[in-house]
PDB file of C-alpha atoms in Angstrom:
ATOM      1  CA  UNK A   6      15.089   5.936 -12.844  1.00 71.00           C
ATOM      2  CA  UNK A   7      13.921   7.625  -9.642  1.00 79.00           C
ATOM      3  CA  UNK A   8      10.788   5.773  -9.558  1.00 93.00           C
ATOM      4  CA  UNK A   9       8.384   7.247  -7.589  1.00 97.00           C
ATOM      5  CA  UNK A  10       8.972  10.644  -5.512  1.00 97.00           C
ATOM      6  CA  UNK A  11       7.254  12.543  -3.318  1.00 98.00           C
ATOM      7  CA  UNK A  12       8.096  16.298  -1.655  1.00 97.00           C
ATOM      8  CA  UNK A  13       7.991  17.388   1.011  1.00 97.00           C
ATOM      9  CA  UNK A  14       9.131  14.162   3.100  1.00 96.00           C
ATOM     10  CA  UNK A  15       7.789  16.548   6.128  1.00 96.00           C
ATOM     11  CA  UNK A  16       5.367  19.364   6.632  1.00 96.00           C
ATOM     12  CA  UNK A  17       3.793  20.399   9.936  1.00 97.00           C
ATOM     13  CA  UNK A  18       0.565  23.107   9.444  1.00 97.00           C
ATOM     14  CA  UNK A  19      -1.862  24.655  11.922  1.00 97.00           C
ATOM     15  CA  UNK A  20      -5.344  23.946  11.683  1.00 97.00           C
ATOM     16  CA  UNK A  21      -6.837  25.558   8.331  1.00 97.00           C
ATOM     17  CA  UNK A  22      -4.026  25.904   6.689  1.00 97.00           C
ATOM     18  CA  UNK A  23      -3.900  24.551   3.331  1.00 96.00           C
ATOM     19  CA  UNK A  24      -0.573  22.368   1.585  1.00 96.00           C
ATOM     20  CA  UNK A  25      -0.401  20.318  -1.725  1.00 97.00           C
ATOM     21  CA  UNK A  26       1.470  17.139  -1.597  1.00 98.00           C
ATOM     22  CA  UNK A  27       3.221  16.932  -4.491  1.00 97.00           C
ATOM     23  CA  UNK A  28       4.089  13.119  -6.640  1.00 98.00           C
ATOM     24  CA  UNK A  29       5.863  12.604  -9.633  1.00 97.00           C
ATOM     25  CA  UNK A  30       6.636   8.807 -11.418  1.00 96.00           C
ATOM     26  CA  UNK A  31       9.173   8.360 -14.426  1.00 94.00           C
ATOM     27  CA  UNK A  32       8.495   4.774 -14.985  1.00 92.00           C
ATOM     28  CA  UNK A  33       5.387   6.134 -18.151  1.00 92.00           C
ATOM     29  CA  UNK A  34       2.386   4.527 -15.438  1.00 92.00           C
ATOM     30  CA  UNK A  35      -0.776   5.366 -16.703  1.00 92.00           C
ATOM     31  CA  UNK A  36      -2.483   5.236 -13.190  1.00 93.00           C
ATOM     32  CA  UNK A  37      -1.508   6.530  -9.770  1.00 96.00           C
ATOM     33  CA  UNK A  38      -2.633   6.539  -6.046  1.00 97.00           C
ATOM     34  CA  UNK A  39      -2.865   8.363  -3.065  1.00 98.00           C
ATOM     35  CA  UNK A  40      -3.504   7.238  -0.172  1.00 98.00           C
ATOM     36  CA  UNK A  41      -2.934   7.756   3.982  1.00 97.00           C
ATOM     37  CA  UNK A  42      -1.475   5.596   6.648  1.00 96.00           C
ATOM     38  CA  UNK A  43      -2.639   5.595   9.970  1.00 93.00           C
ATOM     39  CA  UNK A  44      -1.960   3.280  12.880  1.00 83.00           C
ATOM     40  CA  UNK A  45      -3.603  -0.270  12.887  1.00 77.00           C
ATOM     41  CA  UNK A  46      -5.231   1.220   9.678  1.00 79.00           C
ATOM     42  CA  UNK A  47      -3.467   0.168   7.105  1.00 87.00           C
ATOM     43  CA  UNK A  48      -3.485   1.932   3.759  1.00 94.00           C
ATOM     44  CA  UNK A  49      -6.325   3.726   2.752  1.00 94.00           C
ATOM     45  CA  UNK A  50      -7.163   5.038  -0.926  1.00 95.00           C
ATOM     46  CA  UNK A  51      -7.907   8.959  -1.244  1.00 97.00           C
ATOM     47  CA  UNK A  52      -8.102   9.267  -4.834  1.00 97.00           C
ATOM     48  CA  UNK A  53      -6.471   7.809  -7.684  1.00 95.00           C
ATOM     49  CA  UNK A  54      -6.070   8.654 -11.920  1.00 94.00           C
ATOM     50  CA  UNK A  55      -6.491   5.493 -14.321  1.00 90.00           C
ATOM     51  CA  UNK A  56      -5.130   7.825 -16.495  1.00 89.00           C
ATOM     52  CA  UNK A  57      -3.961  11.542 -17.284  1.00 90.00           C
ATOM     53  CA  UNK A  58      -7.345  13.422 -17.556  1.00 89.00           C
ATOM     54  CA  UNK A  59      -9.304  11.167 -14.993  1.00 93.00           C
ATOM     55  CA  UNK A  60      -9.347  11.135 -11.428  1.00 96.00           C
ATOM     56  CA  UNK A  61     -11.711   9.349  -9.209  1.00 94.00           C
ATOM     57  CA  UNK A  62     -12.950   9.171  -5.490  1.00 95.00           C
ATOM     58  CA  UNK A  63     -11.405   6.608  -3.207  1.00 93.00           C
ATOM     59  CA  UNK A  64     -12.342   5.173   0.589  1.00 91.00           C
ATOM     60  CA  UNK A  65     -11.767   8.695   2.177  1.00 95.00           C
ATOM     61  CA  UNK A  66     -11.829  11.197   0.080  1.00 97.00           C
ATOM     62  CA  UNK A  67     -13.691  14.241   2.146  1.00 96.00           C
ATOM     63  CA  UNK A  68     -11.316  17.166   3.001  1.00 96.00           C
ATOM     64  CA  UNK A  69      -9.262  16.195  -0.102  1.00 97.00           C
ATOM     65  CA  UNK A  70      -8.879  17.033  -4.005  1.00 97.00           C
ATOM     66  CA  UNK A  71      -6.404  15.701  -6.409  1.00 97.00           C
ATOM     67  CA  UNK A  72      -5.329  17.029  -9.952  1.00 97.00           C
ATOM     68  CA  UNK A  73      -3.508  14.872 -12.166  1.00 96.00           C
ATOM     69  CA  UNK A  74      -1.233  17.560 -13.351  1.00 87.00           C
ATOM     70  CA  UNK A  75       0.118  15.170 -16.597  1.00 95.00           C
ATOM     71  CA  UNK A  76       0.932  11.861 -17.033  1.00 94.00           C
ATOM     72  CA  UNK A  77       3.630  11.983 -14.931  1.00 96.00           C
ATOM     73  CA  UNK A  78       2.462  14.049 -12.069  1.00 97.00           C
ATOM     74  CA  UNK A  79      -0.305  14.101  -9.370  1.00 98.00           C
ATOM     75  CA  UNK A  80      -1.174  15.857  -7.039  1.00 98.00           C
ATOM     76  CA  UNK A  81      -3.138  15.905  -3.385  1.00 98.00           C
ATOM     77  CA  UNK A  82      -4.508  19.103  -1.476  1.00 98.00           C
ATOM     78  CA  UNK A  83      -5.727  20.205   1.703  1.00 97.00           C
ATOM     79  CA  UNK A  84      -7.878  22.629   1.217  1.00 93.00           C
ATOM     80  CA  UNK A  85      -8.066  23.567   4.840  1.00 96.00           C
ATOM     81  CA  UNK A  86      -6.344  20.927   7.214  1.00 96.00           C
ATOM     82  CA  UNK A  87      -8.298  19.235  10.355  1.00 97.00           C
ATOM     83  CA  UNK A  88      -6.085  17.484  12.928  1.00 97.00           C
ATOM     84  CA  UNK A  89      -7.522  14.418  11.554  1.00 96.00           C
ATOM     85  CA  UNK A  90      -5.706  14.669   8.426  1.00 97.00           C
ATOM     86  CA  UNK A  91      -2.225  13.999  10.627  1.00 97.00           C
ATOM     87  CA  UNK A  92      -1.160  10.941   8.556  1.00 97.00           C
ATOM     88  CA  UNK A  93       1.695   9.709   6.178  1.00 97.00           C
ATOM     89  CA  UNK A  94       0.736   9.714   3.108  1.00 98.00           C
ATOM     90  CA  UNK A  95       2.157   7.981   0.020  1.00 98.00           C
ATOM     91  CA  UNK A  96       1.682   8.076  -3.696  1.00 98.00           C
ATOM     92  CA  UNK A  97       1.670   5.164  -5.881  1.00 97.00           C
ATOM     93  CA  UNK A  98       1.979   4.343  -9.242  1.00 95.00           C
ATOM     94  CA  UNK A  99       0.873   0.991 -11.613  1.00 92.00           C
ATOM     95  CA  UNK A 100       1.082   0.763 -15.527  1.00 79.00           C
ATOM     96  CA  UNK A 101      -1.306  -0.471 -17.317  1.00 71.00           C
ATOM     97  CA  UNK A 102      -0.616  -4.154 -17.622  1.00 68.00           C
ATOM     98  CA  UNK A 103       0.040  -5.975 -14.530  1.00 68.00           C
ATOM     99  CA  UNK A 104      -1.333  -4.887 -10.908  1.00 78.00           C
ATOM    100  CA  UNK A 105       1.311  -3.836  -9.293  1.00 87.00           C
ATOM    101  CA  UNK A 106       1.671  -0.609  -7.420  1.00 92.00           C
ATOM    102  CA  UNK A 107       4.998   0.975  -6.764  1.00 94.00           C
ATOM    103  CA  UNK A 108       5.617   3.396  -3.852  1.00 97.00           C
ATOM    104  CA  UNK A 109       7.034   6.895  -3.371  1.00 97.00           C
ATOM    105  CA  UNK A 110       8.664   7.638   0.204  1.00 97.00           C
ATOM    106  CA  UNK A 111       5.917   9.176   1.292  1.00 97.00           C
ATOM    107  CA  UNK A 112       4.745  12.492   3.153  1.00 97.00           C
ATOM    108  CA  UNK A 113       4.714  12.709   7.082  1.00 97.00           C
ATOM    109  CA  UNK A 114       2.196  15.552   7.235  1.00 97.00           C
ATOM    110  CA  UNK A 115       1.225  16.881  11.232  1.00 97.00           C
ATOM    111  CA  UNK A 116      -1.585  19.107  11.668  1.00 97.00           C
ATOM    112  CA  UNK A 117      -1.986  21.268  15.133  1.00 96.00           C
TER     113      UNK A 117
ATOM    114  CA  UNK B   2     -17.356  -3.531  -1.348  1.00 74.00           C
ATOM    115  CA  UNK B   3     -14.390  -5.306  -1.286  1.00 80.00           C
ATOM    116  CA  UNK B   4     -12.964  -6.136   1.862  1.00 90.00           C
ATOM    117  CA  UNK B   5      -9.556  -7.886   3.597  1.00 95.00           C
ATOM    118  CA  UNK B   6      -9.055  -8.822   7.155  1.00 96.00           C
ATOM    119  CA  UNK B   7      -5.443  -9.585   8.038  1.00 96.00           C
ATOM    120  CA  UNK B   8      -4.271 -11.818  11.065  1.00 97.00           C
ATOM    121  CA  UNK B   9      -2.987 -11.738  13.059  1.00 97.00           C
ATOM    122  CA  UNK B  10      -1.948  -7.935  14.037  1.00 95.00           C
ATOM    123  CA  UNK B  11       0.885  -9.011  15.606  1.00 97.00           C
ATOM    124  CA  UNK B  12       3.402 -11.646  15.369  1.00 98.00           C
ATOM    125  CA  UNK B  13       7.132 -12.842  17.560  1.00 98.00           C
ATOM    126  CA  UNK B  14       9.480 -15.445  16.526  1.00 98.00           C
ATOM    127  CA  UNK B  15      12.431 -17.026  17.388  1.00 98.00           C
ATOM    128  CA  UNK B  16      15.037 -16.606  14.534  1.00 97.00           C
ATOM    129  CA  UNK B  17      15.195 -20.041  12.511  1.00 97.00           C
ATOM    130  CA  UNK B  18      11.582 -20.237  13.171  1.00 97.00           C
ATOM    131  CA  UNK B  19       8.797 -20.000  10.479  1.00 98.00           C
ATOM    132  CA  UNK B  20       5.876 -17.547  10.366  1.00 98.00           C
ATOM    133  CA  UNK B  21       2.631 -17.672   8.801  1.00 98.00           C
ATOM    134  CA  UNK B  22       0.130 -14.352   8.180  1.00 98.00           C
ATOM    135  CA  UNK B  23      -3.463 -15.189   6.334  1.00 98.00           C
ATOM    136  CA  UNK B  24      -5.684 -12.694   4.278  1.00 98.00           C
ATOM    137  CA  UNK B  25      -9.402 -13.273   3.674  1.00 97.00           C
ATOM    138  CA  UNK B  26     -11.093 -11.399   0.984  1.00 96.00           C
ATOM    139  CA  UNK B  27     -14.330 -11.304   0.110  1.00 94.00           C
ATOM    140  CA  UNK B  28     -15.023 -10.109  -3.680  1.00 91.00           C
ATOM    141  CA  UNK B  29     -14.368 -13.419  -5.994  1.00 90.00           C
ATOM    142  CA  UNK B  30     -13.722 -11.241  -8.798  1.00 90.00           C
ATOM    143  CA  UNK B  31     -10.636 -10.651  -7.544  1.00 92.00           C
ATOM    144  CA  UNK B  32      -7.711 -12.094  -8.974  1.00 91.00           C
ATOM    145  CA  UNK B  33      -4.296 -10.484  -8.428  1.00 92.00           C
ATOM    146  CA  UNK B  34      -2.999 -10.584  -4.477  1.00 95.00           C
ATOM    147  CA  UNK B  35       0.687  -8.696  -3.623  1.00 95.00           C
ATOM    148  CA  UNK B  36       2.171  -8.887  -0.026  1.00 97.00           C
ATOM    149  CA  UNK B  37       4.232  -5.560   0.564  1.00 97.00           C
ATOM    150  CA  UNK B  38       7.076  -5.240   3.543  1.00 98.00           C
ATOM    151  CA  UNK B  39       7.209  -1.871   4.993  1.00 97.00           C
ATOM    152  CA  UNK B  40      10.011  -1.220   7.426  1.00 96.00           C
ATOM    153  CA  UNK B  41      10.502   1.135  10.216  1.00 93.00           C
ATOM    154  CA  UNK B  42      10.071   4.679   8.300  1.00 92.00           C
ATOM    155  CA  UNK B  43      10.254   2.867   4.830  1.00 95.00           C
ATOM    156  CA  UNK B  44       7.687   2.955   1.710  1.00 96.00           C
ATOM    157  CA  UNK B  45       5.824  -0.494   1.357  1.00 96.00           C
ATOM    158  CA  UNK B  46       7.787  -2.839  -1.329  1.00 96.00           C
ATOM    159  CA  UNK B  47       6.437  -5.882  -3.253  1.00 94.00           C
ATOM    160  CA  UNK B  48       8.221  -8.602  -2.110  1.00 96.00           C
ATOM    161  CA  UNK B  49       5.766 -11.274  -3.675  1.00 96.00           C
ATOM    162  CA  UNK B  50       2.451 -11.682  -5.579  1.00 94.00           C
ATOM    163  CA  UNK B  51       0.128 -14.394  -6.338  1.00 93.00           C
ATOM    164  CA  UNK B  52      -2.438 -14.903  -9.492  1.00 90.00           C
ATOM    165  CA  UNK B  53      -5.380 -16.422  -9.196  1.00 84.00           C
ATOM    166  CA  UNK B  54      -5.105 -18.928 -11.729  1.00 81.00           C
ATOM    167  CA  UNK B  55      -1.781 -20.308  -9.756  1.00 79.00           C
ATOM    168  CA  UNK B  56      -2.256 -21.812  -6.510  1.00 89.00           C
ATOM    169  CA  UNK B  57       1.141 -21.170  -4.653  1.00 94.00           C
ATOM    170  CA  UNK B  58       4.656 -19.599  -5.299  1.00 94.00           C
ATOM    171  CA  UNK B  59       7.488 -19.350  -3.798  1.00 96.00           C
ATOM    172  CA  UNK B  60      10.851 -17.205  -3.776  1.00 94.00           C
ATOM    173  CA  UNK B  61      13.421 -18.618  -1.908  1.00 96.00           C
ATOM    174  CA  UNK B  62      12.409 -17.881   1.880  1.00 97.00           C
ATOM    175  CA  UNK B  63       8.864 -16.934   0.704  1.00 98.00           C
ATOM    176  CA  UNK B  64       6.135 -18.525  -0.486  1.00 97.00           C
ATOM    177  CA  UNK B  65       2.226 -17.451  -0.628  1.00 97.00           C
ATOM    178  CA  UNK B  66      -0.496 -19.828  -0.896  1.00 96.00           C
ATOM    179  CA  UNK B  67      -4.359 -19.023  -2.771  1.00 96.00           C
ATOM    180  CA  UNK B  68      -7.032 -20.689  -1.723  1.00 94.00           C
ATOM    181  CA  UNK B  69      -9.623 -19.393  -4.376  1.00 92.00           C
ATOM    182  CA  UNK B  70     -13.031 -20.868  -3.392  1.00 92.00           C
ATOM    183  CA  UNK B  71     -12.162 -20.215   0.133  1.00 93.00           C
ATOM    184  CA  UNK B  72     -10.682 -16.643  -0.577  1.00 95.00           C
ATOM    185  CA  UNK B  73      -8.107 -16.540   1.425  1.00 95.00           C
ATOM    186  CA  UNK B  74      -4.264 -16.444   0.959  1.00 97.00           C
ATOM    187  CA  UNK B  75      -1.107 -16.538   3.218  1.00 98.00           C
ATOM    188  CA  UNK B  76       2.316 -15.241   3.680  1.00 98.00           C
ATOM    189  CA  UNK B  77       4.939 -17.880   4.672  1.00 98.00           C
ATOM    190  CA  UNK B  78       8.361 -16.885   5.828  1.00 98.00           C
ATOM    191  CA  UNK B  79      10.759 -19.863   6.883  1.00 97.00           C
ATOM    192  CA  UNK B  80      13.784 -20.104   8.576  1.00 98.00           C
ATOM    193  CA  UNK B  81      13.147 -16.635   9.522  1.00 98.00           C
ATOM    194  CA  UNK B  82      15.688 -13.761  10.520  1.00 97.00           C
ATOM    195  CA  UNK B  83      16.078 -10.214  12.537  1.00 96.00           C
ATOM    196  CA  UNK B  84      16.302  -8.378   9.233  1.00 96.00           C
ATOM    197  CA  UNK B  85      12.590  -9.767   8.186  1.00 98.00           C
ATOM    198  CA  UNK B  86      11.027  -7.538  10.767  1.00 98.00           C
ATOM    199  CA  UNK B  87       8.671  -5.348   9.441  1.00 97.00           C
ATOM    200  CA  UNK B  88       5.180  -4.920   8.861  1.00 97.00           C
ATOM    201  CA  UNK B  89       3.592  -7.108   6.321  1.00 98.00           C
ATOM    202  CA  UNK B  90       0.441  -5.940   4.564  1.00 97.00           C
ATOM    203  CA  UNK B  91      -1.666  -8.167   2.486  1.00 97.00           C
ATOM    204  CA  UNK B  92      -3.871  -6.782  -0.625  1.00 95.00           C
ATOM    205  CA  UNK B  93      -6.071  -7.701  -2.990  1.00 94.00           C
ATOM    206  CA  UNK B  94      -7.226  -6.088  -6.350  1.00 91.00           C
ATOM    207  CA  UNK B  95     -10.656  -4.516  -7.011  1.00 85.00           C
ATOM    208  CA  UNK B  96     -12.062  -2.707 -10.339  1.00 76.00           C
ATOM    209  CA  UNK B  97     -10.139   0.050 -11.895  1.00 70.00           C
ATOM    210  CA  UNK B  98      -6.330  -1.508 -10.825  1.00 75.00           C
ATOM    211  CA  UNK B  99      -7.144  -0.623  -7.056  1.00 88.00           C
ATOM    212  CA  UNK B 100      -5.945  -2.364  -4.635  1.00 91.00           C
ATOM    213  CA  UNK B 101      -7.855  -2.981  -0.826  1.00 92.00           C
ATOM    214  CA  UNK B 102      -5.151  -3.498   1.639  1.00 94.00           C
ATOM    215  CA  UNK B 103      -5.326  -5.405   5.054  1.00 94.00           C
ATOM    216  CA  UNK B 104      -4.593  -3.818   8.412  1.00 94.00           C
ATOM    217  CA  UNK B 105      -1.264  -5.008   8.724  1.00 95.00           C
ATOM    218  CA  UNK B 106       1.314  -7.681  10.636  1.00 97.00           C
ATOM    219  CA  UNK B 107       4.206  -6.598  12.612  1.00 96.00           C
ATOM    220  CA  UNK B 108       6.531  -9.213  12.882  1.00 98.00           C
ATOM    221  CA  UNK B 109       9.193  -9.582  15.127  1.00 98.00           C
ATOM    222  CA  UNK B 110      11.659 -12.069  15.176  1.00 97.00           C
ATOM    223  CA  UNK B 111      13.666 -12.326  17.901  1.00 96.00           C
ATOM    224  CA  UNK B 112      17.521 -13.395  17.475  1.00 92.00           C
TER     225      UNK B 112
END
């Protein structure tokens, strides 16, 4: 099993561009995550899908939208990218039983 | 909503030496709390969780402690070495399977 994976591992875009961040899981989780890392920040929730159909708003979701593509893939795009959207950003997944979230690589996305 | 504070931000040891990193959290419905290691470059990976109806565990060099009525919890690393540096992030779980993480430790231990 892969896991969790992420592509691309790098993208760099000018201001207004837009990008999706694409995440895939093979281990059958019904929910998944995305969220962004930044410095002394922690991790912070974007969006996430309790399950294929549903997505919800997370901590910082403005200048974002997700589609949960199936149950095995989810997806997060800029719609037109700010400089403050220069972050890595990595996609989790949970099943449905225990708590646990399991990470993808994540995305090391710069925007100029 | 919920919230977790993590200290401290950073941390240095000498190798051999123990190192302690405490969460608070402030929503008593929650009940599941995972430390994650993130290395240099590296996705964060579970290396221990916690329950709240169990009050410690340990796995071998690691241990984490809950203090429910308190709400707080802590990361203990002993006898630790070069290899354990990292950043250590603390979490707890809120409604929906979400989990609100703390800012972060970096730990450095010093051979």
């Amino acid at each position: 099993n892969a896991g969790v994976t992420q592509t691309p591992k790098f993208q760099v875009l000018k201001t207004g561009q837009s990008m999706t961040l694409q995440c895939a899981q093979d281990m059958n989780h019904n929910s998944m995550y995305w969220y962004r890392q930044d410095p002394g920040m922690g991790l912070r929730l974007i969006y996430y899908s309790a399950s294929e159909g549903t997505t919800d708003k997370g901590e910082v979701p403005n200048g974002y939208n997700v589609s949960r593509l199936n149950k095995r893939e989810f997806s997060l795009r800029l719609e037109s990218a700010a400089p403050s959207q220069t972050s890595v950003y990595f996609c989790a997944s949970r099943s449905s039983g225990p708590d646990t979230q399991y990470f993808g690589p994540g995305t090391r996305l710069t925007v100029l | 909503g919920e919230n977790v504070e993590q200290h401290p931000s950073t941390l240095s040891v000498q190798e051999g030496d123990s190192a302690v990193i405490k969460c608070t959290y402030s929503d008593s419905a929650s009940n599941y709390f995972p430390w994650y290691k993130q290395e240099l470059g590296k996705r964060p990976q579970l290396i221990i969780d916690i329950r709240s109806n169990v009050g410690e565990k340990k796995d071998q060099r690691i241990a984490v402690t809950l203090n429910k009525t308190a709400k707080h919890f802590s990361l203990h690393i002993t006898e630790t070495q070069p290899e354990d540096s990292a950043v250590y992030f603390c979490a707890a779980n809120n409604q929906g399977g979400k989990l609100i993480f703390g800012q972060g430790t970096e730990l450095s231990v010093k051979p």
